[in-house]
The first five atom37 places (N, CA, C, CB, O) and aatype in JSON, in Angstrom:
{
  "aatype": [12, 0, 15, 0, 1, 11, 11, 9, 16, 16, 11, 6, 13, 1, 15, 6, 0, 10, 0, 5, 0, 10, 6, 11, 5, 3, 12, 0, 0, 19, 0, 10, 0, 10, 1, 2, 7, 2, 16, 19, 19, 14, 10, 10, 11, 14, 7, 7, 1, 3, 2, 14, 10, 3, 7, 7, 6, 19, 17, 16, 18, 1, 3, 15, 16, 16, 7, 5, 19, 0, 10, 10, 10, 13, 15, 3, 0, 1, 2, 11, 14, 0, 2, 10, 14, 14, 7, 19, 7, 10, 13, 15, 14, 10, 17, 10, 8, 3, 13, 10, 6, 6, 8, 1, 3, 6, 9, 16, 16, 19, 13, 13, 3, 9, 0, 7, 14, 8, 0, 12, 5, 0, 3, 19, 3, 3, 10, 1, 0, 0, 10, 0, 10],
  "atom_mask": [
    [1, 1, 1, 1, 1],
    [1, 1, 1, 1, 1],
    [1, 1, 1, 1, 1],
    [1, 1, 1, 1, 1],
    [1, 1, 1, 1, 1],
    [1, 1, 1, 1, 1],
    [1, 1, 1, 1, 1],
    [1, 1, 1, 1, 1],
    [1, 1, 1, 1, 1],
    [1, 1, 1, 1, 1],
    [1, 1, 1, 1, 1],
    [1, 1, 1, 1, 1],
    [1, 1, 1, 1, 1],
    [1, 1, 1, 1, 1],
    [1, 1, 1, 1, 1],
    [1, 1, 1, 1, 1],
    [1, 1, 1, 1, 1],
    [1, 1, 1, 1, 1],
    [1, 1, 1, 1, 1],
    [1, 1, 1, 1, 1],
    [1, 1, 1, 1, 1],
    [1, 1, 1, 1, 1],
    [1, 1, 1, 1, 1],
    [1, 1, 1, 1, 1],
    [1, 1, 1, 1, 1],
    [1, 1, 1, 1, 1],
    [1, 1, 1, 1, 1],
    [1, 1, 1, 1, 1],
    [1, 1, 1, 1, 1],
    [1, 1, 1, 1, 1],
    [1, 1, 1, 1, 1],
    [1, 1, 1, 1, 1],
    [1, 1, 1, 1, 1],
    [1, 1, 1, 1, 1],
    [1, 1, 1, 1, 1],
    [1, 1, 1, 1, 1],
    [1, 1, 1, 0, 1],
    [1, 1, 1, 1, 1],
    [1, 1, 1, 1, 1],
    [1, 1, 1, 1, 1],
    [1, 1, 1, 1, 1],
    [1, 1, 1, 1, 1],
    [1, 1, 1, 1, 1],
    [1, 1, 1, 1, 1],
    [1, 1, 1, 1, 1],
    [1, 1, 1, 1, 1],
    [1, 1, 1, 0, 1],
    [1, 1, 1, 0, 1],
    [1, 1, 1, 1, 1],
    [1, 1, 1, 1, 1],
    [1, 1, 1, 1, 1],
    [1, 1, 1, 1, 1],
    [1, 1, 1, 1, 1],
    [1, 1, 1, 1, 1],
    [1, 1, 1, 0, 1],
    [1, 1, 1, 0, 1],
    [1, 1, 1, 1, 1],
    [1, 1, 1, 1, 1],
    [1, 1, 1, 1, 1],
    [1, 1, 1, 1, 1],
    [1, 1, 1, 1, 1],
    [1, 1, 1, 1, 1],
    [1, 1, 1, 1, 1],
    [1, 1, 1, 1, 1],
    [1, 1, 1, 1, 1],
    [1, 1, 1, 1, 1],
    [1, 1, 1, 0, 1],
    [1, 1, 1, 1, 1],
    [1, 1, 1, 1, 1],
    [1, 1, 1, 1, 1],
    [1, 1, 1, 1, 1],
    [1, 1, 1, 1, 1],
    [1, 1, 1, 1, 1],
    [1, 1, 1, 1, 1],
    [1, 1, 1, 1, 1],
    [1, 1, 1, 1, 1],
    [1, 1, 1, 1, 1],
    [1, 1, 1, 1, 1],
    [1, 1, 1, 1, 1],
    [1, 1, 1, 1, 1],
    [1, 1, 1, 1, 1],
    [1, 1, 1, 1, 1],
    [1, 1, 1, 1, 1],
    [1, 1, 1, 1, 1],
    [1, 1, 1, 1, 1],
    [1, 1, 1, 1, 1],
    [1, 1, 1, 0, 1],
    [1, 1, 1, 1, 1],
    [1, 1, 1, 0, 1],
    [1, 1, 1, 1, 1],
    [1, 1, 1, 1, 1],
    [1, 1, 1, 1, 1],
    [1, 1, 1, 1, 1],
    [1, 1, 1, 1, 1],
    [1, 1, 1, 1, 1],
    [1, 1, 1, 1, 1],
    [1, 1, 1, 1, 1],
    [1, 1, 1, 1, 1],
    [1, 1, 1, 1, 1],
    [1, 1, 1, 1, 1],
    [1, 1, 1, 1, 1],
    [1, 1, 1, 1, 1],
    [1, 1, 1, 1, 1],
    [1, 1, 1, 1, 1],
    [1, 1, 1, 1, 1],
    [1, 1, 1, 1, 1],
    [1, 1, 1, 1, 1],
    [1, 1, 1, 1, 1],
    [1, 1, 1, 1, 1],
    [1, 1, 1, 1, 1],
    [1, 1, 1, 1, 1],
    [1, 1, 1, 1, 1],
    [1, 1, 1, 1, 1],
    [1, 1, 1, 1, 1],
    [1, 1, 1, 1, 1],
    [1, 1, 1, 0, 1],
    [1, 1, 1, 1, 1],
    [1, 1, 1, 1, 1],
    [1, 1, 1, 1, 1],
    [1, 1, 1, 1, 1],
    [1, 1, 1, 1, 1],
    [1, 1, 1, 1, 1],
    [1, 1, 1, 1, 1],
    [1, 1, 1, 1, 1],
    [1, 1, 1, 1, 1],
    [1, 1, 1, 1, 1],
    [1, 1, 1, 1, 1],
    [1, 1, 1, 1, 1],
    [1, 1, 1, 1, 1],
    [1, 1, 1, 1, 1],
    [1, 1, 1, 1, 1],
    [1, 1, 1, 1, 1],
    [1, 1, 1, 1, 1]
  ],
  "atom_positions": [
    [[0.85, -1.18, 0.0], [0.0, 0.0, 0.0], [0.9, 1.24, 0.0], [-0.97, 0.0, 1.23], [1.81, 1.34, 0.82]],
    [[0.66, 2.15, -0.88], [1.46, 3.37, -0.99], [1.08, 4.34, 0.13], [1.26, 4.04, -2.37], [-0.08, 4.43, 0.53]],
    [[2.07, 5.05, 0.61], [1.84, 6.02, 1.67], [1.09, 7.23, 1.12], [3.17, 6.45, 2.31], [1.4, 7.73, 0.04]],
    [[0.12, 7.68, 1.88], [-0.65, 8.87, 1.48], [0.03, 10.14, 1.98], [-2.09, 8.79, 2.03], [-0.44, 11.25, 1.7]],
    [[1.11, 9.98, 2.69], [1.84, 11.12, 3.24], [2.58, 11.87, 2.15], [2.82, 10.66, 4.31], [3.3, 11.27, 1.35]],
    [[2.42, 13.17, 2.12], [3.1, 14.03, 1.15], [4.53, 14.27, 1.6], [2.35, 15.37, 0.97], [4.77, 14.58, 2.77]],
    [[5.46, 14.14, 0.69], [6.86, 14.43, 1.01], [7.03, 15.95, 1.03], [7.84, 13.76, -0.04], [6.7, 16.64, 0.07]],
    [[7.53, 16.46, 2.15], [7.71, 17.9, 2.33], [9.13, 18.26, 1.94], [7.4, 18.34, 3.79], [10.09, 17.62, 2.39]],
    [[9.27, 19.26, 1.13], [10.59, 19.69, 0.7], [11.07, 20.86, 1.55], [10.58, 20.08, -0.8], [10.27, 21.52, 2.22]],
    [[12.37, 21.1, 1.53], [12.94, 22.22, 2.28], [12.34, 23.54, 1.83], [14.47, 22.26, 2.12], [12.2, 24.47, 2.63]],
    [[11.98, 23.63, 0.56], [11.4, 24.85, 0.03], [10.13, 25.25, 0.78], [11.09, 24.69, -1.46], [9.82, 26.43, 0.91]],
    [[9.4, 24.25, 1.28], [8.16, 24.52, 2.0], [8.4, 24.98, 3.43], [7.3, 23.29, 2.0], [7.47, 25.47, 4.08]],
    [[9.61, 24.84, 3.94], [9.94, 25.28, 5.28], [10.5, 26.68, 5.2], [10.94, 24.31, 5.97], [11.68, 26.91, 5.49]],
    [[9.64, 27.63, 4.81], [10.06, 29.01, 4.58], [8.89, 29.94, 4.82], [10.62, 29.18, 3.15], [7.73, 29.61, 4.54]],
    [[9.2, 31.11, 5.33], [8.23, 32.19, 5.45], [8.78, 33.39, 4.69], [7.94, 32.56, 6.97], [9.68, 34.08, 5.16]],
    [[8.25, 33.62, 3.51], [8.72, 34.73, 2.68], [8.49, 36.07, 3.36], [8.02, 34.71, 1.31], [9.34, 36.96, 3.29]],
    [[7.34, 36.22, 4.03], [7.04, 37.49, 4.72], [8.05, 37.75, 5.83], [5.61, 37.47, 5.29], [8.5, 38.89, 6.01]],
    [[8.41, 36.72, 6.59], [9.4, 36.9, 7.66], [10.76, 37.2, 7.06], [9.46, 35.64, 8.55], [11.49, 38.05, 7.59]],
    [[11.13, 36.53, 5.99], [12.42, 36.79, 5.35], [12.52, 38.25, 4.89], [12.63, 35.84, 4.15], [13.55, 38.89, 5.08]],
    [[11.45, 38.76, 4.3], [11.45, 40.15, 3.82], [11.5, 41.13, 4.99], [10.2, 40.41, 2.97], [12.19, 42.16, 4.91]],
    [[10.79, 40.83, 6.07], [10.8, 41.71, 7.24], [12.19, 41.74, 7.89], [9.75, 41.24, 8.27], [12.65, 42.8, 8.32]],
    [[12.84, 40.59, 7.95], [14.18, 40.55, 8.53], [15.18, 41.28, 7.63], [14.63, 39.1, 8.74], [16.1, 41.94, 8.12]],
    [[15.0, 41.17, 6.34], [15.89, 41.88, 5.41], [15.8, 43.39, 5.62], [15.54, 41.52, 3.95], [16.8, 44.09, 5.54]],
    [[14.6, 43.88, 5.9], [14.39, 45.31, 6.13], [14.74, 45.72, 7.57], [12.93, 45.69, 5.83], [14.81, 46.9, 7.89]],
    [[14.95, 44.7, 8.44], [15.19, 44.95, 9.86], [14.05, 45.77, 10.47], [16.53, 45.68, 10.06], [14.27, 46.7, 11.24]],
    [[12.83, 45.4, 10.09], [11.61, 46.1, 10.49], [10.85, 45.25, 11.5], [10.73, 46.42, 9.26], [10.2, 44.28, 11.13]],
    [[10.93, 45.61, 12.79], [10.3, 44.81, 13.83], [8.79, 44.75, 13.69], [10.66, 45.36, 15.19], [8.19, 43.72, 14.0]],
    [[8.15, 45.82, 13.24], [6.7, 45.8, 13.04], [6.34, 44.79, 11.95], [6.17, 47.21, 12.67], [5.35, 44.06, 12.08]],
    [[7.12, 44.74, 10.88], [6.88, 43.77, 9.81], [7.16, 42.35, 10.28], [7.75, 44.11, 8.58], [6.48, 41.41, 9.87]],
    [[8.17, 42.17, 11.15], [8.45, 40.85, 11.72], [7.25, 40.39, 12.53], [9.73, 40.89, 12.6], [6.81, 39.24, 12.4]],
    [[6.72, 41.27, 13.37], [5.55, 40.92, 14.18], [4.36, 40.55, 13.3], [5.18, 42.09, 15.1], [3.64, 39.59, 13.59]],
    [[4.15, 41.31, 12.23], [3.05, 41.02, 11.31], [3.26, 39.67, 10.62], [2.92, 42.13, 10.26], [2.31, 38.9, 10.48]],
    [[4.49, 39.38, 10.2], [4.79, 38.1, 9.55], [4.56, 36.94, 10.51], [6.24, 38.08, 9.04], [4.02, 35.9, 10.12]],
    [[4.96, 37.11, 11.77], [4.76, 36.04, 12.75], [3.29, 35.84, 13.06], [5.52, 36.36, 14.04], [2.84, 34.71, 13.28]],
    [[2.55, 36.92, 13.07], [1.12, 36.84, 13.4], [0.29, 36.22, 12.27], [0.59, 38.22, 13.72], [-0.78, 35.65, 12.51]],
    [[0.8, 36.34, 11.04], [0.01, 35.89, 9.88], [0.6, 34.72, 9.11], [-0.18, 37.02, 8.95], [0.05, 34.34, 8.07]],
    [[1.69, 34.16, 9.58], [2.3, 33.06, 8.84], [3.03, 32.1, 9.75], [0.0, 0.0, 0.0], [3.16, 32.32, 10.95]],
    [[3.5, 31.03, 9.16], [4.22, 30.01, 9.91], [5.68, 30.39, 10.09], [4.12, 28.66, 9.2], [6.23, 31.21, 9.36]],
    [[6.3, 29.77, 11.09], [7.69, 30.03, 11.43], [8.44, 28.7, 11.52], [7.79, 30.81, 12.77], [7.91, 27.71, 12.0]],
    [[9.68, 28.7, 11.05], [10.53, 27.52, 11.12], [11.19, 27.48, 12.49], [11.61, 27.52, 9.98], [11.8, 28.46, 12.93]],
    [[11.06, 26.33, 13.17], [11.56, 26.16, 14.53], [12.47, 24.93, 14.56], [10.38, 26.02, 15.55], [12.09, 23.87, 14.06]],
    [[13.67, 25.05, 15.16], [14.55, 23.86, 15.26], [13.99, 22.88, 16.29], [15.99, 24.28, 15.65], [13.5, 23.28, 17.35]],
    [[14.08, 21.61, 15.97], [13.57, 20.57, 16.85], [14.71, 19.68, 17.36], [12.52, 19.73, 16.14], [15.56, 19.24, 16.59]],
    [[14.69, 19.44, 18.66], [15.63, 18.49, 19.25], [15.22, 17.08, 18.86], [15.68, 18.64, 20.8], [16.05, 16.22, 18.56]],
    [[13.9, 16.87, 18.86], [13.35, 15.57, 18.5], [12.11, 15.81, 17.65], [13.02, 14.71, 19.79], [11.14, 16.39, 18.14]],
    [[12.11, 15.38, 16.39], [10.92, 15.53, 15.54], [9.74, 14.75, 16.12], [11.21, 15.06, 14.1], [9.92, 13.8, 16.87]],
    [[8.53, 15.18, 15.75], [7.33, 14.5, 16.19], [7.17, 13.15, 15.53], [0.0, 0.0, 0.0], [7.82, 12.86, 14.53]],
    [[6.31, 12.34, 16.09], [6.04, 11.02, 15.54], [5.39, 11.11, 14.17], [0.0, 0.0, 0.0], [4.45, 11.88, 13.97]],
    [[5.88, 10.34, 13.24], [5.37, 10.38, 11.86], [3.89, 10.02, 11.77], [6.17, 9.43, 10.99], [3.17, 10.53, 10.91]],
    [[3.44, 9.15, 12.66], [2.06, 8.7, 12.6], [1.13, 9.45, 13.54], [1.99, 7.23, 12.91], [-0.04, 9.08, 13.7]],
    [[1.64, 10.51, 14.17], [0.82, 11.28, 15.1], [0.88, 12.75, 14.73], [1.29, 11.06, 16.56], [1.83, 13.44, 15.11]],
    [[-0.1, 13.24, 13.99], [-0.08, 14.65, 13.57], [-0.17, 15.64, 14.73], [-1.2, 14.9, 12.61], [0.11, 16.82, 14.54]],
    [[-0.56, 15.19, 15.91], [-0.65, 16.07, 17.07], [0.7, 16.21, 17.78], [-1.69, 15.55, 18.04], [0.85, 17.07, 18.65]],
    [[1.67, 15.38, 17.42], [2.99, 15.42, 18.04], [3.9, 16.32, 17.2], [3.61, 13.99, 18.18], [4.38, 15.9, 16.14]],
    [[4.12, 17.54, 17.66], [4.95, 18.49, 16.93], [6.43, 18.32, 17.16], [0.0, 0.0, 0.0], [7.25, 18.95, 16.49]],
    [[6.79, 17.46, 18.1], [8.2, 17.26, 18.4], [8.63, 18.09, 19.6], [0.0, 0.0, 0.0], [7.83, 18.78, 20.22]],
    [[9.92, 18.0, 19.9], [10.48, 18.73, 21.03], [11.32, 19.89, 20.52], [11.33, 17.79, 21.92], [12.31, 19.69, 19.82]],
    [[10.93, 21.1, 20.87], [11.6, 22.31, 20.41], [12.97, 22.43, 21.06], [10.74, 23.56, 20.72], [13.14, 22.18, 22.25]],
    [[13.96, 22.82, 20.24], [15.31, 23.04, 20.73], [15.45, 24.5, 21.11], [16.38, 22.63, 19.68], [15.08, 25.39, 20.34]],
    [[15.99, 24.75, 22.3], [16.3, 26.1, 22.74], [17.77, 26.15, 23.13], [15.38, 26.54, 23.92], [18.38, 25.11, 23.4]],
    [[18.33, 27.34, 23.16], [19.72, 27.53, 23.52], [19.81, 28.06, 24.94], [20.42, 28.49, 22.53], [19.18, 29.06, 25.28]],
    [[20.6, 27.39, 25.78], [20.84, 27.86, 27.15], [22.29, 28.31, 27.26], [20.52, 26.75, 28.21], [23.21, 27.53, 27.01]],
    [[22.48, 29.57, 27.62], [23.82, 30.12, 27.79], [24.44, 29.48, 29.04], [23.79, 31.69, 27.91], [23.88, 29.58, 30.13]],
    [[25.58, 28.82, 28.88], [26.19, 28.09, 29.98], [26.71, 29.01, 31.09], [27.33, 27.23, 29.46], [26.86, 28.57, 32.23]],
    [[26.99, 30.25, 30.77], [27.5, 31.15, 31.8], [26.4, 31.87, 32.57], [28.41, 32.17, 31.18], [26.53, 32.1, 33.77]],
    [[25.31, 32.23, 31.89], [24.23, 32.98, 32.56], [23.01, 32.13, 32.87], [23.82, 34.15, 31.7], [22.21, 32.47, 33.74]],
    [[22.86, 31.01, 32.15], [21.68, 30.17, 32.33], [20.46, 30.68, 31.57], [0.0, 0.0, 0.0], [19.4, 30.05, 31.61]],
    [[20.6, 31.81, 30.88], [19.47, 32.36, 30.14], [19.16, 31.49, 28.92], [19.77, 33.82, 29.7], [20.05, 30.89, 28.31]],
    [[17.87, 31.44, 28.59], [17.39, 30.59, 27.49], [16.9, 31.45, 26.34], [16.27, 29.64, 27.98], [16.16, 32.41, 26.54]],
    [[17.32, 31.09, 25.14], [16.89, 31.8, 23.93], [16.15, 30.82, 23.03], [18.1, 32.44, 23.17], [16.53, 29.65, 22.91]],
    [[15.1, 31.31, 22.4], [14.4, 30.56, 21.36], [14.92, 31.06, 20.02], [12.83, 30.73, 21.46], [14.99, 32.26, 19.79]],
    [[15.28, 30.14, 19.15], [15.76, 30.49, 17.82], [14.68, 30.19, 16.81], [17.07, 29.73, 17.47], [14.15, 29.08, 16.77]],
    [[14.34, 31.18, 15.99], [13.34, 31.04, 14.94], [13.99, 31.39, 13.61], [12.1, 31.93, 15.2], [14.93, 32.17, 13.55]],
    [[13.47, 30.8, 12.55], [14.07, 30.99, 11.23], [13.01, 31.3, 10.19], [14.86, 29.75, 10.82], [11.89, 30.81, 10.24]],
    [[13.41, 32.13, 9.23], [12.52, 32.44, 8.11], [12.59, 31.34, 7.07], [12.89, 33.8, 7.49], [11.69, 31.22, 6.23]],
    [[13.65, 30.55, 7.11], [13.88, 29.5, 6.11], [14.71, 28.4, 6.76], [14.6, 30.06, 4.83], [15.68, 28.7, 7.46]],
    [[14.35, 27.15, 6.55], [15.1, 26.04, 7.12], [16.56, 26.06, 6.67], [14.46, 24.71, 6.73], [17.44, 25.57, 7.39]],
    [[16.82, 26.61, 5.5], [18.2, 26.67, 5.0], [19.06, 27.66, 5.79], [18.2, 27.04, 3.53], [20.28, 27.63, 5.66]],
    [[18.45, 28.53, 6.59], [19.2, 29.5, 7.4], [19.61, 28.93, 8.76], [18.37, 30.75, 7.6], [20.35, 29.57, 9.51]],
    [[19.14, 27.73, 9.06], [19.47, 27.11, 10.34], [20.91, 26.6, 10.29], [18.48, 25.95, 10.68], [21.25, 25.84, 9.39]],
    [[21.75, 27.01, 11.25], [23.14, 26.55, 11.25], [23.23, 25.02, 11.36], [23.91, 27.2, 12.42], [22.4, 24.39, 12.01]],
    [[24.22, 24.45, 10.71], [24.39, 23.0, 10.68], [24.71, 22.43, 12.06], [25.48, 22.63, 9.72], [24.48, 21.24, 12.28]],
    [[25.23, 23.24, 12.99], [25.58, 22.72, 14.3], [24.37, 22.58, 15.24], [26.61, 23.61, 14.94], [24.52, 22.1, 16.36]],
    [[23.19, 23.0, 14.79], [21.97, 22.77, 15.56], [21.43, 21.39, 15.2], [20.9, 23.89, 15.28], [21.8, 20.83, 14.17]],
    [[20.56, 20.85, 16.04], [19.94, 19.56, 15.69], [19.32, 19.65, 14.29], [18.87, 19.16, 16.74], [18.82, 20.7, 13.9]],
    [[19.34, 18.55, 13.54], [18.91, 18.58, 12.13], [17.42, 18.8, 11.89], [19.31, 17.33, 11.49], [17.03, 19.25, 10.82]],
    [[16.58, 18.48, 12.86], [15.14, 18.58, 12.66], [14.62, 20.0, 12.7], [0.0, 0.0, 0.0], [15.15, 20.85, 13.41]],
    [[13.56, 20.25, 11.93], [12.85, 21.53, 11.96], [11.35, 21.25, 11.9], [13.29, 22.46, 10.79], [10.91, 20.21, 11.4]],
    [[10.59, 22.18, 12.4], [9.14, 22.13, 12.3], [8.64, 23.46, 11.77], [0.0, 0.0, 0.0], [9.3, 24.49, 11.92]],
    [[7.48, 23.43, 11.18], [6.84, 24.64, 10.68], [5.61, 24.86, 11.55], [6.47, 24.53, 9.14], [4.66, 24.08, 11.5]],
    [[5.64, 25.94, 12.35], [4.61, 26.13, 13.35], [3.81, 27.41, 13.13], [5.22, 26.14, 14.73], [4.32, 28.4, 12.6]],
    [[2.56, 27.37, 13.55], [1.6, 28.45, 13.35], [1.8, 29.59, 14.35], [0.18, 27.92, 13.45], [2.49, 29.43, 15.35]],
    [[1.18, 30.74, 14.06], [1.22, 31.86, 15.02], [0.62, 31.49, 16.37], [0.49, 33.07, 14.44], [1.12, 31.9, 17.42]],
    [[-0.45, 30.72, 16.35], [-1.08, 30.3, 17.61], [-0.13, 29.43, 18.42], [-2.4, 29.54, 17.34], [-0.02, 29.6, 19.64]],
    [[0.56, 28.5, 17.75], [1.54, 27.67, 18.45], [2.62, 28.55, 19.07], [2.17, 26.65, 17.48], [2.96, 28.37, 20.24]],
    [[3.16, 29.5, 18.3], [4.23, 30.37, 18.79], [3.77, 31.17, 20.0], [4.72, 31.31, 17.68], [4.49, 31.27, 20.99]],
    [[2.58, 31.74, 19.91], [2.02, 32.49, 21.04], [1.92, 31.6, 22.27], [0.64, 33.06, 20.68], [2.36, 31.99, 23.36]],
    [[1.35, 30.42, 22.11], [1.16, 29.51, 23.24], [2.51, 29.04, 23.81], [0.32, 28.3, 22.81], [2.66, 28.93, 25.02]],
    [[3.47, 28.77, 22.93], [4.79, 28.33, 23.39], [5.48, 29.43, 24.2], [5.67, 27.94, 22.18], [6.03, 29.16, 25.27]],
    [[5.43, 30.66, 23.7], [6.04, 31.77, 24.43], [5.32, 32.03, 25.75], [6.03, 33.04, 23.57], [5.94, 32.36, 26.76]],
    [[4.01, 31.87, 25.74], [3.23, 32.06, 26.96], [3.57, 30.98, 27.99], [1.71, 32.03, 26.65], [3.77, 31.27, 29.17]],
    [[3.65, 29.73, 27.53], [3.94, 28.61, 28.43], [5.34, 28.72, 29.03], [3.81, 27.28, 27.67], [5.56, 28.33, 30.18]],
    [[6.29, 29.24, 28.27], [7.67, 29.31, 28.72], [8.13, 30.74, 29.02], [8.58, 28.69, 27.67], [9.33, 31.04, 28.96]],
    [[7.2, 31.62, 29.35], [7.52, 33.03, 29.55], [8.49, 33.27, 30.71], [6.25, 33.81, 29.79], [9.22, 34.26, 30.7]],
    [[8.51, 32.39, 31.7], [9.42, 32.57, 32.82], [10.81, 31.99, 32.53], [8.84, 31.91, 34.06], [11.75, 32.24, 33.29]],
    [[10.93, 31.24, 31.45], [12.2, 30.59, 31.12], [12.91, 31.26, 29.94], [11.95, 29.13, 30.8], [14.11, 31.52, 30.02]],
    [[12.19, 31.55, 28.87], [12.81, 32.13, 27.67], [13.02, 33.62, 27.89], [11.93, 31.88, 26.4], [12.09, 34.35, 28.25]],
    [[14.25, 34.07, 27.67], [14.58, 35.48, 27.92], [14.69, 36.31, 26.65], [15.87, 35.56, 28.68], [14.56, 37.53, 26.7]],
    [[14.92, 35.66, 25.51], [15.05, 36.39, 24.25], [14.74, 35.46, 23.08], [16.46, 36.99, 24.1], [14.75, 34.24, 23.22]],
    [[14.47, 36.06, 21.93], [14.22, 35.31, 20.71], [15.15, 35.85, 19.63], [12.72, 35.4, 20.27], [15.24, 37.06, 19.41]],
    [[15.85, 34.93, 18.95], [16.71, 35.29, 17.83], [16.08, 34.8, 16.54], [18.13, 34.71, 18.01], [15.55, 33.69, 16.49]],
    [[16.14, 35.62, 15.52], [15.66, 35.25, 14.19], [16.86, 35.1, 13.26], [14.66, 36.31, 13.63], [17.74, 35.96, 13.23]],
    [[16.91, 34.0, 12.52], [17.98, 33.75, 11.55], [19.34, 34.11, 12.15], [17.74, 34.55, 10.26], [20.09, 34.91, 11.58]],
    [[19.64, 33.53, 13.29], [20.81, 33.92, 14.08], [22.13, 33.89, 13.3], [20.93, 33.01, 15.27], [23.04, 34.65, 13.6]],
    [[22.23, 33.02, 12.31], [23.46, 32.95, 11.51], [23.33, 33.74, 10.21], [23.81, 31.5, 11.2], [24.18, 33.65, 9.33]],
    [[22.28, 34.51, 10.1], [22.08, 35.34, 8.91], [21.13, 34.7, 7.93], [0.0, 0.0, 0.0], [20.66, 33.58, 8.16]],
    [[20.85, 35.35, 6.88], [21.55, 36.51, 6.36], [21.15, 37.85, 7.01], [21.33, 36.59, 4.9], [21.88, 38.83, 6.87]],
    [[20.02, 37.89, 7.72], [19.56, 39.15, 8.31], [19.09, 38.88, 9.75], [18.41, 39.8, 7.46], [17.89, 38.9, 10.02]],
    [[20.02, 38.64, 10.63], [19.69, 38.28, 12.01], [19.04, 39.44, 12.75], [20.94, 37.81, 12.75], [19.34, 40.61, 12.51]],
    [[18.14, 39.08, 13.66], [17.51, 40.05, 14.55], [17.29, 39.39, 15.9], [16.17, 40.58, 13.96], [17.29, 38.17, 16.01]],
    [[17.1, 40.22, 16.91], [16.79, 39.75, 18.24], [15.55, 40.5, 18.72], [17.99, 39.96, 19.23], [15.37, 41.67, 18.41]],
    [[14.7, 39.8, 19.46], [13.47, 40.43, 19.95], [13.22, 40.07, 21.4], [12.28, 40.03, 19.09], [13.61, 39.0, 21.87]],
    [[12.57, 40.96, 22.09], [12.14, 40.75, 23.46], [10.93, 39.81, 23.47], [11.81, 42.1, 24.16], [10.01, 39.97, 22.67]],
    [[10.94, 38.85, 24.37], [9.86, 37.87, 24.45], [8.51, 38.53, 24.73], [10.16, 36.83, 25.53], [7.51, 38.18, 24.11]],
    [[8.48, 39.48, 25.64], [7.22, 40.14, 25.98], [6.67, 40.92, 24.79], [7.41, 41.09, 27.17], [5.45, 40.96, 24.58]],
    [[7.54, 41.55, 24.01], [7.1, 42.27, 22.8], [6.47, 41.3, 21.8], [8.28, 43.01, 22.14], [5.44, 41.61, 21.19]],
    [[7.09, 40.13, 21.63], [6.54, 39.14, 20.7], [5.21, 38.59, 21.2], [7.53, 38.01, 20.48], [4.26, 38.42, 20.42]],
    [[5.14, 38.3, 22.48], [3.87, 37.81, 23.05], [2.76, 38.82, 22.81], [4.02, 37.51, 24.56], [1.64, 38.44, 22.46]],
    [[3.06, 40.1, 23.01], [2.05, 41.15, 22.78], [1.66, 41.22, 21.31], [2.58, 42.51, 23.24], [0.49, 41.38, 20.99]],
    [[2.64, 41.09, 20.42], [2.35, 41.14, 18.99], [1.51, 39.96, 18.53], [3.64, 41.19, 18.19], [0.74, 40.07, 17.57]],
    [[1.66, 38.82, 19.21], [0.94, 37.61, 18.81], [-0.39, 37.45, 19.54], [1.79, 36.4, 19.06], [-1.16, 36.54, 19.22]],
    [[-0.68, 38.31, 20.51], [-1.92, 38.2, 21.28], [-3.14, 38.3, 20.37], [-1.97, 39.29, 22.38], [-3.2, 39.14, 19.46]],
    [[-4.07, 37.46, 20.63], [-5.29, 37.42, 19.79], [-6.37, 38.32, 20.31], [-5.82, 36.02, 19.69], [-7.44, 38.4, 19.72]]
  ]
}
C-alpha cells in the first residue's frame, strides 16, 4: 500500500514574509509576519510520523554562563546553522504564542535567523504582545 503522506521539501519550510521583514530589519513587519504566517523552529526531537498532534520537542539555547534561554526562529530552514539539531518544524502563530506564553518565565530572548543573512533579536514580551489574539 502506498503512503498517502506528502513528502515535504525544504522549500516549503520558509516564510517569505518573515524573510522580507528581517531583510528590512523592520520589527513591526516581523511581528506582522509572525502573526500571519508560519515560522521555522529547530527541533531536538521531531514528532512522531504517525501522530499529527505530536509536533516534536523544540530546541532552545541555554547560555552556559548565565543560564538564560533563547528561542531560535528561522525564516527558512536553510538558514538554520548546521551545528543545531537537524530537525525543523513549521509552526503556526497560535503555536508560537502559546509556546512563548507557556515558557515566559524561562525564555529570555528570541533570535531570528541567528546565523544570517539578516539576524535580529526580539524581546519575548514584545513578541507575546504582537501575537496576542
